[in-house]
Amino acid sequence: MDLERLLADRLAPAFAAVAGGPVDPAVRRSQHADFQSDAALGLARRLGRPPREIAAEVREHAALADLCAAVEVSGPGFLNLTVAGHALGGLVSAMAADPRLGVPPVAEPETVVVDYSGPNVAKEMHVGHLRSTVIGDAAARTLEWLGHRVLRANHLGDWGTPFGMLIEHLLDLGEAGAAQELSMGDLDGFYKAARAKFDDDEAFRGRSRQRVVALQGGDPATLRLWRLLVTQSEGYFLTVYDLLDVTLSGDDFRGESSYHDQLAPTVEELDRLGLLRRSDGADCVFPPGSVGRDGEPLPLIVRKSDGGYGYPATDLAALRHRTGALGATRLLYVVGLPQRRHFEMVFAVAVQAGWLTAPARAEHVGFGSILGPDGRMLRSRAGGSVKLAGLLTEAVERATALARERNPELGESEAAEVGCAVGVGAIKYADLSGDRHKDYVLDWERMLSLDGNTAPYLQYAYSRVRSIFRRAGAAARPDAEVSLAEPAERALAVELVGFASVVEEVAGGLEFHRLTAYLHRLAVAFSAFYERCPVLRAEEPVRESRLVLCDLTGRVLRQGLDLLGIRTPERL
Ligand code: ARG
């Protein structure tokens, strides 16, 4: 149980008694004491009484003697709560004895589908796919650790009209040549060449159109060629996932093509429900609440005028499958913010059709763009989109050089391992440590810096903890009593016991910058503690108590970073 909740549980009955009904005690961390409640301010108007008077009365009623060393009314009517050292020590001890660090598995596990990454076959993954992959993987890891049943769904763009021209281009190159080009990851070159021919060459255009018809008709020879394209691209994406150290595997590909035979039944069901309207020859649904700039209703096109199904129909079929056949109650779509309208409409139609009913719900976990140092969309030097594999390799090279420079006695393989952990960690952390709705600027210097809110700073803090135990030559004694005499010890303890509530909050809103901010605060508190409080040179029983604090800090940093998909090398 974490402190905020514990204090809130004690304050709630007192507030209820004073207010004559339930009140959220609104306990928060504070600069002025350990915690603060400002609920009296909100109540004052309702009760028509001065807030300080309310706070004082709550103070009288609240059973806090065993938990708090001081409870004070301050300012306009805050309650400042200072936690008693022995209570804090007890919480730290309990957390240290728990392999799950005070974070119990959820009481009611859900089936959660995390739709993430979703690159497109025969196209380079762009930085938007990078963000989706990083954020989605953090979501999958976090929810899984909490005990949910997580289904990863990589909604690969592997179907649709471009495949006509892609297959024809493949035939022009010859299968072997095409496979070679694709497996090298030269996806953009392949796609652009096909596109150029399609635009300039009448005959090629004709062949491509026929090829689409053959593909949709299930022509076996065409399907074989299509498979070839998909397999080559999947292989390339898997190498990127491997570099990126994410939990997505080959088993998680759920390409658009896999919903192919559910498209017609999905649209038929919409028809039976009376939701379809014809508009410009296409079958559309007009979900309530979706209106354009000038107030006209906006359609979601589920069957195009040529009878084909597109991206929206596929998402409807996928959603219906996820809540239906898979029994998922939480659907996450980790996709860039430009697709916000698309998902709003898909969800609204799904609600109308009865495919998305409580307790099932869908969330668009949207995010902004990655910008270059010039503040514009990140581009390669040639002006094209940045190759993800290149970006990752650059991060790892920079970090490896850094590791060698700092630590010349690292062996080759250890330097390479540290370089991977730090380079990839830095990219992920830069992505996760800002509000995901905002754009962020890719800044190598900053993200690889050992100071500030960065992965290397946290990894460094972790390695310091490990070095203490290497020097101690022994692990912490889990049953050692924790005493918190020094302010720096207390401050560290207060951070430590806040882990559970942060993880819980992040599992809800999927705002990982709250977890990174927490881990950073923890590392800063640890660093202050370590500067002021000798550990190995302290007398017993203080030494044992401090070792417990060090050990717990290391475990929380490791677990927290693991939820984000970031590794923690033993030495840096
Ligand atoms: N392939 C899509 C793109 O590159 C992303 C897919 C997102 N997932 C989904 N269910 N629509 O934009």
XYZ file of C-alpha atoms and ligand atoms in Angstrom:
584
model
C 0.000 0.000 0.000
C 1.475 3.350 -0.838
C 1.531 6.358 1.407
C -0.754 8.651 -0.516
C -3.507 6.066 -0.432
C -2.839 5.193 3.183
C -3.121 8.826 4.236
C -6.177 9.389 2.071
C -7.878 6.371 3.642
C -7.296 7.827 7.090
C -8.430 11.313 6.146
C -11.541 10.260 4.233
C -13.701 9.381 7.272
C -12.729 12.617 8.994
C -13.637 14.692 5.947
C -16.871 12.735 5.564
C -17.801 13.461 9.180
C -17.162 17.174 8.768
C -18.819 17.463 5.343
C -21.697 15.084 6.019
C -20.891 13.046 2.898
C -18.003 11.454 1.017
C -15.082 13.704 0.056
C -11.898 12.931 -1.885
C -9.141 14.001 0.530
C -6.907 14.915 -2.461
C -3.598 13.955 -0.868
C -0.580 15.025 -2.954
C 3.138 15.237 -2.538
C 4.160 18.650 -1.285
C 7.118 20.981 -1.068
C 6.170 22.063 2.424
C 5.721 18.717 4.125
C 5.780 15.162 2.813
C 2.168 15.396 1.698
C -0.613 17.889 1.565
C -4.399 17.779 1.338
C -6.232 20.755 -0.127
C -9.718 19.261 0.102
C -10.814 21.778 2.760
C -10.449 24.589 0.207
C -12.889 22.918 -2.140
C -15.336 22.209 0.675
C -15.372 25.708 2.097
C -17.786 27.170 -0.404
C -20.098 24.165 -0.211
C -20.258 24.259 3.584
C -20.122 28.040 3.808
C -17.311 27.871 6.366
C -13.733 29.155 6.395
C -11.374 26.496 4.981
C -8.901 26.757 7.866
C -11.669 25.936 10.292
C -12.647 22.869 8.259
C -9.037 21.727 8.032
C -8.622 22.123 11.795
C -11.710 20.053 12.464
C -10.576 17.298 10.101
C -7.235 17.333 11.884
C -9.037 16.655 15.189
C -11.057 13.753 13.776
C -8.426 12.010 11.668
C -6.728 8.913 13.078
C -3.190 9.691 11.998
C -1.221 9.316 15.210
C 0.570 6.110 14.191
C 1.413 7.380 10.686
C 2.263 11.035 11.052
C 4.811 12.880 13.128
C 3.045 16.179 12.419
C -0.281 17.305 10.984
C -0.546 21.052 10.502
C -3.080 23.467 9.127
C -1.269 25.895 6.858
C -1.858 28.729 4.422
C -5.481 29.265 3.393
C -6.510 25.810 4.695
C -4.082 23.112 3.630
C -3.361 20.123 5.798
C 0.366 19.452 5.815
C 1.255 15.884 6.675
C 4.688 14.815 7.844
C 5.054 11.083 7.953
C 6.617 9.519 11.036
C 10.026 7.984 10.440
C 9.105 4.610 11.903
C 5.966 4.369 9.750
C 7.978 5.206 6.654
C 10.664 2.731 7.651
C 8.033 0.023 8.046
C 6.677 0.694 4.553
C 10.168 0.569 3.069
C 10.858 -2.725 4.825
C 7.625 -4.248 3.573
C 8.416 -3.112 0.050
C 11.935 -4.500 0.259
C 10.588 -7.879 1.321
C 8.199 -7.986 -1.639
C 9.567 -9.261 -4.962
C 6.888 -7.135 -6.681
C 8.028 -3.995 -4.848
C 4.625 -3.269 -3.382
C 2.793 -3.495 -6.689
C 0.301 -6.346 -6.476
C -1.094 -7.970 -9.623
C -4.517 -6.564 -10.523
C -7.501 -8.216 -8.892
C -9.423 -8.466 -12.146
C -7.155 -9.148 -15.099
C -8.462 -8.011 -18.463
C -7.739 -9.087 -21.991
C -6.051 -6.100 -23.571
C -5.198 -5.790 -27.253
C -2.293 -3.445 -27.891
C -2.282 -2.458 -31.556
C 1.144 -1.022 -32.242
C 3.986 -0.573 -34.700
C 1.870 -1.275 -37.820
C 4.421 -0.519 -40.561
C 3.543 -0.979 -44.211
C 4.865 -3.757 -46.419
C 7.441 -2.691 -48.987
C 7.726 0.738 -47.385
C 10.355 2.014 -45.014
C 9.283 2.222 -41.387
C 9.273 5.879 -40.497
C 9.820 7.627 -37.200
C 6.054 7.560 -36.530
C 6.289 3.781 -36.522
C 9.227 4.121 -34.149
C 7.123 6.064 -31.661
C 4.257 3.617 -31.960
C 6.619 0.703 -31.398
C 8.282 2.262 -28.364
C 5.112 3.501 -26.670
C 3.120 0.384 -27.521
C 5.821 -1.861 -26.171
C 5.923 0.065 -22.888
C 2.140 -0.312 -22.647
C 2.292 -4.036 -23.342
C 5.073 -4.600 -20.819
C 3.417 -2.534 -18.105
C -0.015 -4.102 -18.437
C 1.477 -7.565 -18.614
C 3.491 -7.001 -15.459
C 0.287 -5.964 -13.713
C -1.209 -9.323 -14.601
C -3.365 -8.512 -17.617
C -3.580 -10.820 -20.592
C -1.923 -8.753 -23.290
C -2.356 -9.533 -26.976
C 0.078 -7.679 -29.192
C -1.359 -6.862 -32.586
C 0.968 -5.608 -35.289
C -1.545 -4.220 -37.773
C 0.730 -4.476 -40.770
C -0.300 -2.598 -43.917
C -0.117 -5.634 -46.160
C -3.160 -5.297 -48.396
C -4.769 -2.887 -50.807
C -4.409 -1.407 -54.258
C -0.663 -0.545 -54.116
C 0.061 -4.262 -54.169
C -0.846 -4.428 -57.847
C 2.068 -2.199 -58.795
C 4.379 -3.691 -56.173
C 3.870 -7.192 -57.526
C 4.366 -6.061 -61.120
C 7.560 -4.292 -60.134
C 8.708 -7.440 -58.396
C 8.137 -9.395 -61.588
C 10.115 -6.800 -63.573
C 13.067 -7.097 -61.213
C 12.861 -10.872 -61.055
C 12.041 -12.600 -57.823
C 15.617 -13.119 -56.714
C 16.623 -9.521 -57.382
C 13.552 -8.163 -55.648
C 14.059 -10.367 -52.601
C 17.646 -9.188 -52.383
C 16.621 -5.540 -52.491
C 13.865 -5.975 -49.937
C 15.855 -8.009 -47.446
C 18.516 -5.281 -47.434
C 15.829 -3.019 -46.128
C 15.795 -0.847 -49.235
C 12.054 -0.638 -48.983
C 11.630 2.953 -49.998
C 13.664 2.496 -53.158
C 11.483 -0.428 -54.122
C 8.247 1.401 -53.437
C 9.309 4.587 -55.193
C 10.480 2.768 -58.302
C 7.127 0.985 -58.527
C 5.296 4.241 -58.001
C 7.307 6.046 -60.682
C 6.546 3.375 -63.253
C 2.900 3.435 -62.289
C 2.773 7.180 -62.852
C 4.696 7.244 -66.161
C 4.008 3.975 -67.875
C 0.549 3.306 -69.247
C 1.154 -0.407 -69.842
C 2.548 -0.891 -66.338
C -0.497 0.853 -64.928
C -2.769 -1.524 -66.825
C -0.890 -4.597 -65.591
C -0.994 -3.279 -62.028
C -4.747 -2.832 -62.107
C -5.267 -6.351 -63.393
C -2.943 -7.617 -60.726
C -5.061 -6.049 -57.989
C -8.107 -7.822 -59.387
C -6.210 -11.117 -59.467
C -5.007 -10.559 -55.896
C -8.480 -9.834 -54.605
C -9.847 -12.787 -56.556
C -7.401 -15.059 -54.748
C -5.401 -16.084 -57.821
C -2.814 -18.542 -56.413
C 0.147 -17.327 -58.499
C -0.540 -13.736 -57.478
C -0.967 -14.666 -53.845
C 2.398 -16.399 -53.910
C 4.094 -13.237 -55.190
C 2.251 -11.144 -52.629
C 3.407 -13.518 -49.859
C 6.959 -13.040 -51.036
C 6.698 -9.283 -50.633
C 5.118 -9.628 -47.206
C 7.639 -12.176 -45.941
C 10.623 -10.127 -47.067
C 9.284 -7.010 -45.385
C 8.359 -8.870 -42.210
C 11.909 -10.161 -42.046
C 13.219 -6.620 -42.284
C 10.805 -5.325 -39.629
C 11.890 -8.109 -37.294
C 15.505 -7.014 -37.595
C 14.428 -3.505 -36.579
C 12.473 -4.901 -33.590
C 15.525 -6.845 -32.625
C 17.760 -3.762 -32.776
C 15.139 -1.832 -30.879
C 14.883 -4.549 -28.244
C 11.085 -4.704 -28.193
C 8.852 -7.632 -27.303
C 7.110 -7.795 -30.692
C 7.755 -11.056 -32.457
C 6.889 -12.774 -35.704
C 3.821 -14.245 -33.997
C 2.307 -10.818 -33.475
C 1.819 -9.897 -37.125
C -1.876 -9.297 -37.618
C -1.791 -7.746 -41.058
C -4.750 -6.039 -42.631
C -4.985 -9.051 -44.940
C -5.874 -11.294 -42.021
C -9.267 -9.573 -41.758
C -9.948 -10.051 -45.436
C -12.733 -12.614 -45.120
C -14.376 -10.689 -42.280
C -14.831 -7.511 -44.297
C -17.964 -8.531 -46.170
C -19.712 -9.960 -43.080
C -18.803 -6.829 -41.125
C -20.298 -4.517 -43.707
C -23.332 -6.777 -44.121
C -23.934 -6.553 -40.405
C -23.826 -2.759 -40.583
C -26.344 -3.012 -43.404
C -28.691 -5.279 -41.413
C -28.493 -2.846 -38.522
C -29.659 -0.133 -40.888
C -26.506 1.934 -40.450
C -25.380 2.149 -44.086
C -26.053 5.162 -46.273
C -25.082 5.579 -49.902
C -23.051 8.648 -50.598
C -21.327 9.338 -53.936
C -21.696 5.672 -54.844
C -19.942 4.490 -51.675
C -21.436 2.737 -48.638
C -20.960 4.925 -45.603
C -21.844 5.175 -41.954
C -22.463 8.619 -40.503
C -21.668 8.226 -36.820
C -23.377 10.750 -34.577
C -21.090 13.529 -33.439
C -18.757 13.363 -36.433
C -19.037 16.643 -38.246
C -16.694 18.577 -40.499
C -15.555 22.171 -40.158
C -18.751 23.646 -41.489
C -20.966 21.345 -39.447
C -21.851 18.870 -42.194
C -21.941 15.212 -41.068
C -18.803 13.218 -41.930
C -19.013 9.734 -43.416
C -16.863 6.732 -42.599
C -16.526 4.993 -45.953
C -16.844 1.248 -45.433
C -17.197 0.147 -49.065
C -15.790 2.247 -51.854
C -17.699 2.928 -55.053
C -15.630 0.253 -56.847
C -16.829 -2.303 -54.283
C -13.422 -2.460 -52.543
C -12.891 -2.177 -48.802
C -10.302 0.155 -47.359
C -8.562 1.094 -44.148
C -11.751 2.004 -42.182
C -13.557 -1.254 -43.006
C -10.470 -3.221 -41.992
C -10.315 -1.436 -38.664
C -13.998 -2.121 -38.048
C -13.543 -5.811 -38.828
C -10.454 -5.956 -36.599
C -12.244 -4.251 -33.716
C -15.253 -6.561 -34.027
C -12.887 -9.533 -33.966
C -11.017 -8.230 -30.938
C -14.037 -7.676 -28.709
C -15.901 -10.648 -30.172
C -13.703 -13.663 -30.869
C -10.812 -12.527 -28.647
C -13.013 -11.298 -25.808
C -10.887 -8.217 -25.196
C -12.296 -5.498 -22.966
C -9.573 -2.916 -23.486
C -8.429 -1.996 -26.978
C -5.420 0.261 -27.350
C -4.438 1.830 -30.661
C -0.982 3.302 -30.489
C -1.051 5.425 -33.617
C -0.026 9.008 -34.411
C -2.389 11.880 -33.746
C -3.085 12.583 -37.441
C -5.318 9.491 -37.322
C -7.362 10.768 -34.432
C -10.468 11.445 -36.485
C -10.271 8.012 -38.088
C -10.315 6.276 -34.722
C -13.025 8.500 -33.277
C -15.239 7.505 -36.166
C -14.326 3.816 -36.086
C -15.057 3.677 -32.346
C -18.329 5.569 -32.754
C -19.518 3.194 -35.482
C -18.468 0.200 -33.394
C -20.535 1.521 -30.492
C -23.540 1.985 -32.804
C -23.129 -1.535 -34.129
C -22.902 -3.010 -30.633
C -19.327 -4.267 -31.052
C -17.987 -1.961 -28.400
C -20.138 -2.122 -25.296
C -19.184 -1.785 -21.638
C -17.036 -3.020 -20.060
C -15.193 -3.072 -23.403
C -13.688 0.243 -24.455
C -11.252 1.501 -27.040
C -8.575 4.153 -26.622
C -6.552 5.940 -29.244
C -3.140 6.275 -27.625
C -2.065 9.108 -29.894
C 1.291 10.839 -30.133
C 2.978 13.745 -31.870
C 5.844 13.751 -34.364
C 9.586 13.499 -33.971
C 11.263 16.674 -35.142
C 14.786 17.285 -36.337
C 17.151 19.754 -34.635
C 15.729 22.476 -36.908
C 12.311 21.977 -35.346
C 10.855 20.554 -38.559
C 9.751 17.009 -39.337
C 12.762 14.725 -39.084
C 14.269 14.126 -42.532
C 17.395 12.472 -43.832
C 20.152 14.628 -45.296
C 18.866 13.804 -48.768
C 15.468 15.084 -47.701
C 13.764 11.688 -47.644
C 12.331 9.926 -44.615
C 14.846 8.788 -42.032
C 15.604 5.099 -42.071
C 14.840 3.664 -38.707
C 17.599 1.093 -38.801
C 20.076 3.897 -39.544
C 18.811 5.978 -36.666
C 19.205 3.086 -34.245
C 22.652 2.198 -35.483
C 23.724 5.794 -35.015
C 22.416 5.810 -31.441
C 24.270 2.619 -30.597
C 27.513 3.859 -32.185
C 27.396 7.137 -30.316
C 26.664 5.389 -27.031
C 29.390 2.793 -27.537
C 31.952 5.525 -28.184
C 30.762 7.270 -25.056
C 31.002 4.099 -22.968
C 34.564 3.433 -24.195
C 35.633 6.967 -23.462
C 34.240 6.919 -19.939
C 35.361 3.475 -19.103
C 38.491 2.457 -21.047
C 38.832 -0.800 -19.125
C 35.532 -2.161 -20.534
C 36.163 -5.153 -22.798
C 35.022 -5.139 -26.437
C 31.881 -7.178 -25.897
C 30.887 -5.398 -22.711
C 31.350 -2.003 -24.389
C 29.132 -3.162 -27.252
C 26.490 -4.407 -24.844
C 26.533 -1.197 -22.839
C 26.421 0.790 -26.090
C 23.260 -1.032 -27.146
C 21.573 -0.602 -23.796
C 22.454 3.074 -23.548
C 21.905 4.033 -27.194
C 18.583 2.285 -27.606
C 17.588 3.244 -24.076
C 18.303 6.893 -24.833
C 16.049 6.880 -27.897
C 13.234 5.139 -26.067
C 13.563 7.368 -23.046
C 13.569 10.543 -25.145
C 10.369 9.308 -26.707
C 8.675 8.293 -23.458
C 9.771 11.143 -21.195
C 7.760 13.884 -22.853
C 4.007 14.259 -22.948
C 3.268 11.906 -25.835
C 0.712 14.252 -27.353
C 3.447 16.740 -28.115
C 6.112 16.646 -30.805
C 9.636 16.112 -29.592
C 12.980 17.139 -30.961
C 15.564 14.455 -31.540
C 18.635 15.861 -29.850
C 21.557 13.447 -29.587
C 23.593 15.527 -27.149
C 20.728 15.871 -24.735
C 19.416 12.354 -24.849
C 22.836 10.784 -24.381
C 23.774 13.163 -21.601
C 24.623 11.700 -18.222
C 22.894 14.604 -16.489
C 19.258 15.434 -16.561
C 16.122 13.490 -17.253
C 17.732 10.930 -19.554
C 18.143 7.178 -19.785
C 21.922 7.310 -19.267
C 21.436 9.257 -16.031
C 19.109 6.572 -14.656
C 21.267 3.763 -15.953
C 24.226 5.422 -14.302
C 22.338 5.652 -10.995
C 21.579 1.950 -11.284
C 25.201 1.082 -11.978
C 26.249 3.075 -8.903
C 23.950 0.970 -6.760
C 25.422 -2.190 -8.242
C 28.943 -1.005 -7.604
C 28.116 -0.463 -3.936
C 27.118 -4.100 -3.651
C 30.168 -5.276 -5.560
C 32.281 -3.423 -3.025
C 30.171 -4.597 -0.091
C 30.714 -8.142 -1.299
C 27.249 -9.075 -0.066
C 23.588 -8.435 -0.800
C 21.309 -6.358 1.422
C 19.665 -8.224 4.290
C 15.972 -8.036 3.423
C 14.863 -8.262 7.046
C 17.175 -5.509 8.264
C 15.376 -2.769 10.133
C 15.130 0.487 8.223
C 15.768 3.613 10.249
C 15.491 7.040 8.692
C 17.313 9.584 10.791
C 18.807 11.811 8.074
C 16.582 14.077 5.937
C 18.179 12.656 2.772
C 17.236 9.141 3.894
C 13.680 10.196 4.539
C 13.429 11.956 1.197
C 14.640 8.841 -0.598
C 12.218 6.648 1.348
C 9.269 8.877 0.473
C 10.137 8.515 -3.225
C 10.607 4.767 -2.981
C 7.216 4.061 -1.486
C 5.536 6.097 -4.244
C 6.339 3.526 -6.927
C 3.062 1.591 -6.763
C 0.804 4.572 -7.248
C 2.813 5.806 -10.236
C 2.653 2.418 -11.942
C -1.059 2.236 -11.333
C -1.595 5.714 -12.723
C 0.472 4.935 -15.807
C -1.458 1.731 -16.481
C -4.573 3.883 -16.695
C -3.595 6.918 -18.740
C -0.577 5.385 -20.507
C 1.333 8.603 -19.939
C 4.771 7.198 -19.541
C 6.350 10.559 -18.855
C 4.871 10.232 -15.368
C 6.893 7.092 -14.792
C 10.083 8.614 -16.238
C 9.596 11.723 -14.094
C 9.188 9.501 -11.049
C 12.302 7.462 -11.832
C 14.260 10.654 -12.379
C 13.109 12.062 -9.026
C 14.089 8.796 -7.406
C 17.562 8.875 -8.972
C 18.032 12.496 -7.872
C 16.956 11.610 -4.315
C 19.340 8.669 -4.366
C 22.197 10.811 -5.527
C 21.568 13.352 -2.736
C 21.359 10.528 -0.206
C 24.560 8.959 -1.455
C 26.418 12.227 -1.243
C 25.335 12.935 2.304
C 25.015 9.526 3.888
C 27.980 7.178 3.892
C 26.846 3.610 3.324
C 29.739 1.180 3.453
C 31.615 3.242 6.018
C 28.608 3.631 8.336
C 28.354 1.792 11.662
C 25.846 -0.999 12.138
C 22.859 -0.984 12.268
C 22.809 2.161 10.095
C 24.922 0.453 7.445
C 22.425 -2.382 7.028
C 19.521 0.028 6.902
C 21.224 2.110 4.211
C 22.044 -0.975 2.204
C 18.325 -1.767 2.143
C 17.649 1.728 0.766
C 20.324 1.264 -1.913
C 19.078 -2.162 -2.872
C 15.485 -1.044 -3.110
C 16.466 1.982 -5.203
C 18.280 -0.311 -7.621
C 15.357 -2.707 -7.867
C 12.815 0.058 -8.462
C 15.020 1.679 -11.119
C 15.501 -1.661 -12.809
C 11.830 -2.613 -12.711
C 10.668 0.841 -13.751
C 13.056 0.964 -16.696
C 12.117 -2.579 -17.620
C 8.474 -1.511 -17.924
C 9.698 1.061 -20.437
C 11.764 -1.518 -22.297
C 15.091 -0.029 -21.192
C 17.972 -2.190 -20.018
C 20.089 -1.621 -16.952
C 23.716 -2.728 -17.407
C 25.635 -3.577 -14.230
C 28.462 -1.164 -15.110
C 28.501 1.956 -17.167
N -0.263 0.987 -41.150
C -0.810 2.169 -40.553
C 0.060 3.372 -40.907
O 1.203 3.221 -41.263
C -0.893 2.058 -39.041
C -1.836 1.013 -38.531
C -2.394 1.400 -37.195
N -3.330 0.455 -36.656
C -4.613 0.367 -37.019
N -5.359 -0.532 -36.438
N -5.127 1.164 -37.904
O -0.419 4.485 -40.815
